[in-house]
Amino acid sequence: MEFLNRYIMTIMQSLALLILSLVLTDFYQTNVPMFFLVFAVITVGNFIIESLYNKNNYQQQTKAKKMGMTMIPINTLVLLVFVMVLF
């Protein structure tokens, strides 16, 4: 349970990407390696950022605000590059 509390943002974003993967890969028929690469990059990046914030022992709300300001632009750029390469 401690792992879920410490890495809730990474888990939630990974879950959202898994749900989104069905649409972006036509039910796993096209673009699967490219989507797996994007999934891995975003998940590892989020995990690293969240582990850095966990070292400072922020409260859950403060950590979520700070991570949102960090992760949203980074993940938007990664997805933008993914869409540009894919289409």
Short mmCIF file of C-alpha atoms in Angstrom, two decimals:
data_model
loop_
_atom_site.label_atom_id
_atom_site.label_comp_id
_atom_site.label_asym_id
_atom_site.label_seq_id
_atom_site.Cartn_x
_atom_site.Cartn_y
_atom_site.Cartn_z
CA MET A 1 0.00 0.00 0.00
CA GLU A 2 2.93 2.32 0.64
CA PHE A 3 4.01 1.96 -3.00
CA LEU A 4 0.55 3.06 -4.16
CA ASN A 5 0.69 6.14 -1.95
CA ARG A 6 4.18 7.12 -3.01
CA TYR A 7 3.73 6.64 -6.76
CA ILE A 8 0.03 7.37 -7.29
CA MET A 9 0.62 9.92 -10.09
CA THR A 10 2.78 7.51 -12.10
CA ILE A 11 0.29 4.68 -11.65
CA MET A 12 -2.67 6.85 -12.67
CA GLN A 13 -0.91 8.19 -15.75
CA SER A 14 0.18 4.68 -16.76
CA LEU A 15 -3.39 3.48 -16.39
CA ALA A 16 -4.64 6.35 -18.56
CA LEU A 17 -2.06 5.51 -21.22
CA LEU A 18 -3.12 1.86 -21.18
CA ILE A 19 -6.74 2.86 -21.73
CA LEU A 20 -5.68 5.28 -24.48
CA SER A 21 -3.58 2.56 -26.11
CA LEU A 22 -6.64 0.72 -27.37
CA VAL A 23 -7.65 3.70 -29.49
CA LEU A 24 -4.18 4.74 -30.64
CA THR A 25 -3.12 1.27 -31.73
CA ASP A 26 -6.40 0.11 -33.29
CA PHE A 27 -6.81 -2.59 -30.63
CA TYR A 28 -3.09 -3.50 -30.79
CA GLN A 29 -2.91 -3.97 -34.57
CA THR A 30 -0.86 -0.93 -35.65
CA ASN A 31 1.86 1.28 -34.13
CA VAL A 32 2.37 -0.99 -31.13
CA PRO A 33 6.19 -0.62 -30.89
CA MET A 34 5.98 3.17 -31.18
CA PHE A 35 3.26 3.39 -28.54
CA PHE A 36 5.23 1.06 -26.25
CA LEU A 37 8.23 3.38 -26.61
CA VAL A 38 6.13 6.43 -25.72
CA PHE A 39 4.53 4.54 -22.82
CA ALA A 40 7.97 3.55 -21.49
CA VAL A 41 9.41 7.07 -21.83
CA ILE A 42 6.47 8.73 -20.09
CA THR A 43 6.26 6.11 -17.32
CA VAL A 44 9.99 6.17 -16.55
CA GLY A 45 10.04 9.98 -16.65
CA ASN A 46 7.07 10.21 -14.29
CA PHE A 47 8.60 7.63 -11.96
CA ILE A 48 11.88 9.55 -11.76
CA ILE A 49 10.15 12.89 -11.17
CA GLU A 50 7.86 11.39 -8.55
CA SER A 51 10.73 9.68 -6.73
CA LEU A 52 12.55 13.03 -6.57
CA TYR A 53 9.48 14.67 -5.05
CA ASN A 54 9.06 11.76 -2.62
CA LYS A 55 12.54 12.44 -1.21
CA ASN A 56 11.35 15.86 -0.02
CA ASN A 57 8.41 14.34 1.91
CA TYR A 58 5.80 16.69 0.50
CA GLN A 59 2.18 16.25 1.43
CA GLN A 60 0.05 14.56 -1.22
CA GLN A 61 -1.66 17.80 -2.36
CA THR A 62 1.55 19.80 -2.54
CA LYS A 63 3.30 17.02 -4.43
CA ALA A 64 0.41 16.78 -6.89
CA LYS A 65 0.51 20.53 -7.61
CA LYS A 66 4.27 20.58 -8.11
CA MET A 67 4.25 17.44 -10.24
CA GLY A 68 1.42 18.76 -12.37
CA MET A 69 3.47 21.85 -13.17
CA THR A 70 6.43 19.65 -14.10
CA MET A 71 4.85 16.63 -15.77
CA ILE A 72 2.13 18.22 -17.90
CA PRO A 73 4.52 20.21 -20.15
CA ILE A 74 7.00 17.32 -20.43
CA ASN A 75 4.35 14.74 -21.25
CA THR A 76 2.64 17.11 -23.70
CA LEU A 77 5.91 17.52 -25.59
CA VAL A 78 6.50 13.76 -25.66
CA LEU A 79 3.00 13.10 -26.98
CA LEU A 80 3.34 15.93 -29.53
CA VAL A 81 6.57 14.43 -30.88
CA PHE A 82 4.89 11.01 -30.93
CA VAL A 83 1.96 12.32 -32.98
CA MET A 84 4.26 14.20 -35.36
CA VAL A 85 6.37 11.09 -35.99
CA LEU A 86 3.36 8.82 -36.27
CA PHE A 87 1.30 10.92 -38.64
#
